[in-house]
PDB file of C-alpha atoms in Angstrom:
ATOM      1  CA  MET S   1     146.446 125.173  70.451  1.00  0.00           C
ATOM      2  CA  TYR S   2     146.096 121.717  69.820  1.00  0.00           C
ATOM      3  CA  ALA S   3     146.908 120.059  66.207  1.00  0.00           C
ATOM      4  CA  VAL S   4     146.529 116.714  64.442  1.00  0.00           C
ATOM      5  CA  GLU S   5     148.261 116.018  61.104  1.00  0.00           C
ATOM      6  CA  VAL S   6     147.117 113.240  58.630  1.00  0.00           C
ATOM      7  CA  ARG S   7     149.194 112.280  55.617  1.00  0.00           C
ATOM      8  CA  ASP S   8     148.893 110.973  52.174  1.00  0.00           C
ATOM      9  CA  HIS S   9     150.637 111.436  48.664  1.00  0.00           C
ATOM     10  CA  ILE S  10     149.576 111.679  44.950  1.00  0.00           C
ATOM     11  CA  MET S  11     151.699 111.010  41.914  1.00  0.00           C
ATOM     12  CA  ILE S  12     150.677 113.373  39.014  1.00  0.00           C
ATOM     13  CA  ALA S  13     151.866 114.683  35.829  1.00  0.00           C
ATOM     14  CA  HIS S  14     151.684 118.148  34.535  1.00  0.00           C
ATOM     15  CA  SER S  15     153.394 121.028  32.836  1.00  0.00           C
ATOM     16  CA  PHE S  16     153.881 124.526  33.221  1.00  0.00           C
ATOM     17  CA  ARG S  17     153.355 128.008  30.959  1.00  0.00           C
ATOM     18  CA  GLY S  18     156.072 130.817  31.253  1.00  0.00           C
ATOM     19  CA  GLU S  19     159.756 131.201  30.980  1.00  0.00           C
ATOM     20  CA  LEU S  20     159.943 131.353  34.621  1.00  0.00           C
ATOM     21  CA  PHE S  21     159.413 127.469  34.634  1.00  0.00           C
ATOM     22  CA  GLY S  22     162.441 126.616  32.499  1.00  0.00           C
ATOM     23  CA  PRO S  23     162.420 123.125  31.849  1.00  0.00           C
ATOM     24  CA  ALA S  24     159.384 122.275  33.798  1.00  0.00           C
ATOM     25  CA  GLN S  25     157.437 123.822  30.838  1.00  0.00           C
ATOM     26  CA  ALA S  26     157.640 120.265  29.347  1.00  0.00           C
ATOM     27  CA  LEU S  27     155.281 117.461  30.676  1.00  0.00           C
ATOM     28  CA  HIS S  28     157.094 116.133  33.871  1.00  0.00           C
ATOM     29  CA  GLY S  29     155.952 113.864  36.763  1.00  0.00           C
ATOM     30  CA  ALA S  30     155.826 114.966  40.283  1.00  0.00           C
ATOM     31  CA  THR S  31     155.070 112.942  43.569  1.00  0.00           C
ATOM     32  CA  PHE S  32     153.801 114.985  46.533  1.00  0.00           C
ATOM     33  CA  VAL S  33     153.550 114.235  49.996  1.00  0.00           C
ATOM     34  CA  VAL S  34     150.362 116.084  51.051  1.00  0.00           C
ATOM     35  CA  ASP S  35     150.227 116.813  54.912  1.00  0.00           C
ATOM     36  CA  VAL S  36     146.842 118.478  56.420  1.00  0.00           C
ATOM     37  CA  ALA S  37     147.238 119.680  60.013  1.00  0.00           C
ATOM     38  CA  PHE S  38     144.060 120.674  61.863  1.00  0.00           C
ATOM     39  CA  PHE S  39     144.116 123.148  64.713  1.00  0.00           C
ATOM     40  CA  ARG S  40     141.636 123.545  67.610  1.00  0.00           C
ATOM     41  CA  ARG S  41     141.955 125.745  70.738  1.00  0.00           C
ATOM     42  CA  ASP S  42     140.190 122.866  73.101  1.00  0.00           C
ATOM     43  CA  LEU S  43     139.858 119.421  72.501  1.00  0.00           C
ATOM     44  CA  THR S  44     136.389 117.749  72.170  1.00  0.00           C
ATOM     45  CA  GLU S  45     134.674 116.059  75.046  1.00  0.00           C
ATOM     46  CA  GLU S  46     136.423 112.909  73.610  1.00  0.00           C
ATOM     47  CA  GLY S  47     139.704 114.395  74.187  1.00  0.00           C
ATOM     48  CA  VAL S  48     140.685 114.654  70.630  1.00  0.00           C
ATOM     49  CA  VAL S  49     141.214 117.467  67.695  1.00  0.00           C
ATOM     50  CA  VAL S  50     139.526 115.749  65.034  1.00  0.00           C
ATOM     51  CA  ASP S  51     138.532 111.978  64.320  1.00  0.00           C
ATOM     52  CA  ILE S  52     141.812 111.096  62.581  1.00  0.00           C
ATOM     53  CA  ALA S  53     140.305 108.244  60.318  1.00  0.00           C
ATOM     54  CA  ARG S  54     137.455 110.909  58.981  1.00  0.00           C
ATOM     55  CA  ALA S  55     140.308 113.111  58.494  1.00  0.00           C
ATOM     56  CA  HIS S  56     142.234 110.914  56.558  1.00  0.00           C
ATOM     57  CA  ASP S  57     139.308 109.765  54.736  1.00  0.00           C
ATOM     58  CA  ALA S  58     138.598 113.174  53.721  1.00  0.00           C
ATOM     59  CA  LEU S  59     142.095 113.626  52.531  1.00  0.00           C
ATOM     60  CA  LYS S  60     141.975 110.782  50.347  1.00  0.00           C
ATOM     61  CA  ALA S  61     138.779 111.882  48.715  1.00  0.00           C
ATOM     62  CA  VAL S  62     140.365 115.175  47.581  1.00  0.00           C
ATOM     63  CA  LEU S  63     143.496 113.844  46.644  1.00  0.00           C
ATOM     64  CA  GLY S  64     141.828 110.659  44.777  1.00  0.00           C
ATOM     65  CA  PRO S  65     140.462 112.384  41.486  1.00  0.00           C
ATOM     66  CA  LEU S  66     144.124 113.774  41.155  1.00  0.00           C
ATOM     67  CA  ASN S  67     146.163 110.663  41.579  1.00  0.00           C
ATOM     68  CA  TYR S  68     147.871 109.012  38.687  1.00  0.00           C
ATOM     69  CA  ARG S  69     146.404 111.811  36.365  1.00  0.00           C
ATOM     70  CA  ASN S  70     147.619 114.587  34.245  1.00  0.00           C
ATOM     71  CA  LEU S  71     146.555 117.766  35.557  1.00  0.00           C
ATOM     72  CA  ASP S  72     146.972 119.395  32.093  1.00  0.00           C
ATOM     73  CA  ASP S  73     144.089 117.177  30.947  1.00  0.00           C
ATOM     74  CA  ILE S  74     141.629 118.219  33.916  1.00  0.00           C
ATOM     75  CA  PRO S  75     139.291 120.737  32.428  1.00  0.00           C
ATOM     76  CA  ALA S  76     138.659 122.384  35.665  1.00  0.00           C
ATOM     77  CA  PHE S  77     142.395 123.349  35.656  1.00  0.00           C
ATOM     78  CA  ALA S  78     142.559 124.615  32.373  1.00  0.00           C
ATOM     79  CA  GLY S  79     144.526 127.732  31.837  1.00  0.00           C
ATOM     80  CA  ARG S  80     146.175 127.346  35.230  1.00  0.00           C
ATOM     81  CA  ASN S  81     149.639 126.470  36.176  1.00  0.00           C
ATOM     82  CA  THR S  82     149.137 123.636  39.023  1.00  0.00           C
ATOM     83  CA  THR S  83     151.924 124.873  40.967  1.00  0.00           C
ATOM     84  CA  THR S  84     152.628 123.265  44.139  1.00  0.00           C
ATOM     85  CA  GLU S  85     151.183 126.422  45.931  1.00  0.00           C
ATOM     86  CA  VAL S  86     147.770 126.107  43.842  1.00  0.00           C
ATOM     87  CA  LEU S  87     147.529 122.305  44.768  1.00  0.00           C
ATOM     88  CA  ALA S  88     147.726 123.070  48.336  1.00  0.00           C
ATOM     89  CA  ARG S  89     144.940 125.788  48.147  1.00  0.00           C
ATOM     90  CA  HIS S  90     142.814 123.442  46.314  1.00  0.00           C
ATOM     91  CA  VAL S  91     143.266 120.633  49.114  1.00  0.00           C
ATOM     92  CA  PHE S  92     142.722 123.284  51.700  1.00  0.00           C
ATOM     93  CA  ASP S  93     139.650 124.356  50.280  1.00  0.00           C
ATOM     94  CA  HIS S  94     138.258 120.858  50.307  1.00  0.00           C
ATOM     95  CA  MET S  95     139.397 120.130  53.663  1.00  0.00           C
ATOM     96  CA  ALA S  96     138.027 123.414  55.042  1.00  0.00           C
ATOM     97  CA  ASN S  97     134.506 122.253  53.291  1.00  0.00           C
ATOM     98  CA  ALA S  98     134.833 118.858  54.869  1.00  0.00           C
ATOM     99  CA  ALA S  99     135.262 120.587  58.555  1.00  0.00           C
ATOM    100  CA  ARG S 100     132.275 122.982  57.726  1.00  0.00           C
ATOM    101  CA  THR S 101     129.905 120.188  56.495  1.00  0.00           C
ATOM    102  CA  GLY S 102     130.397 117.699  58.993  1.00  0.00           C
ATOM    103  CA  ALA S 103     132.417 115.223  57.187  1.00  0.00           C
ATOM    104  CA  LEU S 104     134.902 115.301  59.826  1.00  0.00           C
ATOM    105  CA  GLY S 105     132.651 113.868  62.292  1.00  0.00           C
ATOM    106  CA  THR S 106     131.746 115.438  65.681  1.00  0.00           C
ATOM    107  CA  GLY S 107     133.996 118.242  66.856  1.00  0.00           C
ATOM    108  CA  GLY S 108     134.949 119.085  63.169  1.00  0.00           C
ATOM    109  CA  ASP S 109     133.078 122.044  63.663  1.00  0.00           C
ATOM    110  CA  GLY S 110     135.366 123.233  66.275  1.00  0.00           C
ATOM    111  CA  ILE S 111     138.392 123.462  63.853  1.00  0.00           C
ATOM    112  CA  ALA S 112     139.919 126.899  63.908  1.00  0.00           C
ATOM    113  CA  ARG S 113     142.762 126.334  61.402  1.00  0.00           C
ATOM    114  CA  ILE S 114     143.912 124.188  58.838  1.00  0.00           C
ATOM    115  CA  ARG S 115     147.451 123.820  57.095  1.00  0.00           C
ATOM    116  CA  VAL S 116     148.030 122.111  53.939  1.00  0.00           C
ATOM    117  CA  SER S 117     151.741 121.267  52.844  1.00  0.00           C
ATOM    118  CA  LEU S 118     152.783 119.690  49.884  1.00  0.00           C
ATOM    119  CA  HIS S 119     156.191 118.249  49.827  1.00  0.00           C
ATOM    120  CA  GLU S 120     157.999 118.141  46.450  1.00  0.00           C
ATOM    121  CA  SER S 121     160.992 116.620  47.686  1.00  0.00           C
ATOM    122  CA  HIS S 122     162.994 116.484  50.728  1.00  0.00           C
ATOM    123  CA  VAL S 123     164.362 119.836  50.177  1.00  0.00           C
ATOM    124  CA  ALA S 124     161.308 121.749  49.227  1.00  0.00           C
ATOM    125  CA  ARG S 125     157.865 122.401  50.001  1.00  0.00           C
ATOM    126  CA  ALA S 126     154.731 124.898  49.880  1.00  0.00           C
ATOM    127  CA  TRP S 127     151.648 125.173  52.125  1.00  0.00           C
ATOM    128  CA  TYR S 128     148.488 127.256  52.486  1.00  0.00           C
ATOM    129  CA  GLU S 129     147.289 127.901  55.745  1.00  0.00           C
ATOM    130  CA  ALA S 130     144.300 129.926  57.206  1.00  0.00           C
ATOM    131  CA  ASP S 131     141.805 130.009  60.006  1.00  0.00           C
ATOM    132  CA  LEU S 132     138.427 128.688  58.797  1.00  0.00           C
ATOM    133  CA  ALA S 133     136.770 131.800  59.974  1.00  0.00           C
ATOM    134  CA  ASP S 134     138.688 133.935  57.377  1.00  0.00           C
ATOM    135  CA  ALA S 135     138.946 131.217  54.499  1.00  0.00           C
ATOM    136  CA  ARG S 136     136.938 131.907  51.508  1.00  0.00           C
ATOM    137  CA  PRO S 137     137.038 129.323  48.535  1.00  0.00           C
ATOM    138  CA  ALA S 138     139.913 130.177  46.123  1.00  0.00           C
ATOM    139  CA  GLU S 139     138.845 131.361  42.439  1.00  0.00           C
ATOM    140  CA  GLY S 140     138.892 128.234  40.016  1.00  0.00           C
ATOM    141  CA  ASP S 141     137.819 125.927  42.659  1.00  0.00           C
ATOM    142  CA  VAL S 142     137.749 122.769  40.779  1.00  0.00           C
ATOM    143  CA  LEU S 143     136.082 119.925  43.137  1.00  0.00           C
ATOM    144  CA  ALA S 144     132.564 120.854  41.936  1.00  0.00           C
ATOM    145  CA  SER S 145     133.343 120.529  38.219  1.00  0.00           C
ATOM    146  CA  MET S 146     135.514 117.224  38.635  1.00  0.00           C
ATOM    147  CA  LEU S 147     132.666 115.648  40.320  1.00  0.00           C
ATOM    148  CA  SER S 148     129.901 116.828  37.757  1.00  0.00           C
TER     149      SER S 148
END
Protein backbone atom coordinates (compact mmCIF):
# COMPACT_ATOMS: atom_id res chain seq x y z
CA MET A 1 0.00 0.00 0.00
CA TYR A 2 1.22 3.49 -0.87
CA ALA A 3 1.05 6.36 1.62
CA VAL A 4 1.54 10.12 1.76
CA GLU A 5 1.56 12.09 5.00
CA VAL A 6 1.00 15.79 5.63
CA ARG A 7 1.74 17.68 8.85
CA ASP A 8 0.64 20.80 10.68
CA HIS A 9 0.28 21.86 14.30
CA ILE A 10 -2.14 23.53 16.68
CA MET A 11 -1.80 25.33 19.99
CA ILE A 12 -4.79 24.94 22.27
CA ALA A 13 -5.88 25.31 25.86
CA HIS A 14 -8.20 22.93 27.69
CA SER A 15 -8.90 21.20 30.97
CA PHE A 16 -10.09 17.72 31.84
CA ARG A 17 -12.70 16.34 34.21
CA GLY A 18 -11.95 13.30 36.35
CA GLU A 19 -9.39 12.23 38.91
CA LEU A 20 -7.54 10.20 36.29
CA PHE A 21 -6.18 13.48 34.90
CA GLY A 22 -4.62 14.79 38.11
CA PRO A 23 -3.14 18.27 37.57
CA ALA A 24 -4.44 18.34 33.98
CA GLN A 25 -7.88 19.00 35.47
CA ALA A 26 -6.74 22.62 35.64
CA LEU A 27 -6.62 24.77 32.54
CA HIS A 28 -3.39 24.09 30.64
CA GLY A 29 -1.97 24.57 27.19
CA ALA A 30 -0.86 22.02 24.64
CA THR A 31 0.87 22.12 21.30
CA PHE A 32 0.09 19.19 19.04
CA VAL A 33 1.96 18.20 15.91
CA VAL A 34 -0.70 16.64 13.70
CA ASP A 35 0.16 14.09 11.01
CA VAL A 36 -2.39 12.74 8.54
CA ALA A 37 -1.40 9.72 6.45
CA PHE A 38 -3.42 8.77 3.39
CA PHE A 39 -3.16 5.17 2.15
CA ARG A 40 -4.11 3.81 -1.22
CA ARG A 41 -3.60 0.46 -2.93
CA ASP A 42 -2.67 1.89 -6.34
CA LEU A 43 -1.38 5.26 -7.46
CA THR A 44 -3.49 7.66 -9.52
CA GLU A 45 -2.83 8.05 -13.24
CA GLU A 46 -0.54 10.94 -12.27
CA GLY A 47 1.50 8.62 -10.05
CA VAL A 48 0.46 10.02 -6.66
CA VAL A 49 -1.51 8.93 -3.60
CA VAL A 50 -3.20 12.30 -3.15
CA ASP A 51 -2.64 15.93 -4.07
CA ILE A 52 -0.36 16.97 -1.20
CA ALA A 53 -1.30 20.65 -1.45
CA ARG A 54 -5.02 19.90 -1.24
CA ALA A 55 -4.45 17.45 1.61
CA HIS A 56 -2.51 20.07 3.54
CA ASP A 57 -5.18 22.70 2.85
CA ALA A 58 -7.86 20.30 4.13
CA LEU A 59 -5.85 19.69 7.30
CA LYS A 60 -5.41 23.43 7.87
CA ALA A 61 -9.16 23.92 7.42
CA VAL A 62 -9.90 21.36 10.14
CA LEU A 63 -7.29 22.69 12.56
CA GLY A 64 -7.94 26.40 12.01
CA PRO A 65 -11.08 26.65 14.17
CA LEU A 66 -9.21 24.96 17.05
CA ASN A 67 -5.91 26.81 16.88
CA TYR A 68 -5.24 29.32 19.70
CA ARG A 69 -8.60 28.44 21.25
CA ASN A 70 -9.65 27.19 24.64
CA LEU A 71 -11.45 24.00 23.68
CA ASP A 72 -13.49 24.25 26.90
CA ASP A 73 -15.18 27.32 25.37
CA ILE A 74 -16.24 25.61 22.13
CA PRO A 75 -19.90 24.62 22.59
CA ALA A 76 -19.55 21.55 20.39
CA PHE A 77 -17.00 20.07 22.83
CA ALA A 78 -19.20 20.79 25.87
CA GLY A 79 -19.28 17.88 28.28
CA ARG A 80 -16.37 16.07 26.62
CA ASN A 81 -12.76 15.67 27.64
CA THR A 82 -10.78 16.85 24.63
CA THR A 83 -8.12 14.17 25.02
CA THR A 84 -5.54 13.57 22.36
CA GLU A 85 -7.53 10.53 21.26
CA VAL A 86 -10.76 12.54 20.94
CA LEU A 87 -8.99 15.20 18.90
CA ALA A 88 -7.41 12.55 16.63
CA ARG A 89 -10.86 11.16 15.85
CA HIS A 90 -12.22 14.65 15.24
CA VAL A 91 -9.50 15.35 12.67
CA PHE A 92 -9.95 11.88 11.12
CA ASP A 93 -13.68 12.39 10.59
CA HIS A 94 -13.13 15.64 8.74
CA MET A 95 -10.26 14.34 6.63
CA ALA A 96 -12.38 11.30 5.70
CA ASN A 97 -15.16 13.68 4.71
CA ALA A 98 -12.70 15.67 2.60
CA ALA A 99 -11.72 12.47 0.78
CA ARG A 100 -15.35 11.47 0.21
CA THR A 101 -16.52 14.88 -1.02
CA GLY A 102 -13.75 15.58 -3.50
CA ALA A 103 -11.95 18.25 -1.44
CA LEU A 104 -8.69 16.33 -1.93
CA GLY A 105 -8.99 16.59 -5.70
CA THR A 106 -8.83 13.93 -8.35
CA GLY A 107 -7.98 10.58 -6.83
CA GLY A 108 -9.16 11.45 -3.33
CA ASP A 109 -11.99 9.00 -3.80
CA GLY A 110 -9.41 6.20 -4.06
CA ILE A 111 -8.07 6.71 -0.54
CA ALA A 112 -8.51 3.41 1.28
CA ARG A 113 -7.34 4.31 4.78
CA ILE A 114 -6.43 7.36 6.85
CA ARG A 115 -4.35 7.59 10.01
CA VAL A 116 -4.34 10.76 12.13
CA SER A 117 -1.57 11.06 14.72
CA LEU A 118 -1.35 13.81 17.33
CA HIS A 119 2.05 14.16 18.95
CA GLU A 120 1.81 15.63 22.44
CA SER A 121 5.58 15.63 22.89
CA HIS A 122 8.66 13.80 21.73
CA VAL A 123 7.69 10.87 24.00
CA ALA A 124 3.89 10.60 23.61
CA ARG A 125 1.39 10.46 20.78
CA ALA A 126 -2.05 9.04 20.04
CA TRP A 127 -3.80 8.26 16.80
CA TYR A 128 -7.00 7.14 15.16
CA GLU A 129 -6.83 4.99 12.04
CA ALA A 130 -9.50 3.31 9.94
CA ASP A 131 -10.43 2.16 6.47
CA LEU A 132 -12.73 4.70 4.86
CA ALA A 133 -15.20 2.01 3.87
CA ASP A 134 -15.67 1.13 7.56
CA ALA A 135 -15.46 4.60 9.10
CA ARG A 136 -18.57 6.24 10.48
CA PRO A 137 -18.52 9.74 11.97
CA ALA A 138 -17.93 9.73 15.71
CA GLU A 139 -20.70 10.76 18.05
CA GLY A 140 -20.43 14.38 19.02
CA ASP A 141 -18.84 15.39 15.71
CA VAL A 142 -18.13 19.07 16.14
CA LEU A 143 -17.32 20.58 12.75
CA ALA A 144 -20.87 21.21 11.63
CA SER A 145 -21.78 23.02 14.82
CA MET A 146 -18.56 25.05 14.73
CA LEU A 147 -19.30 26.26 11.21
CA SER A 148 -22.95 27.15 11.82
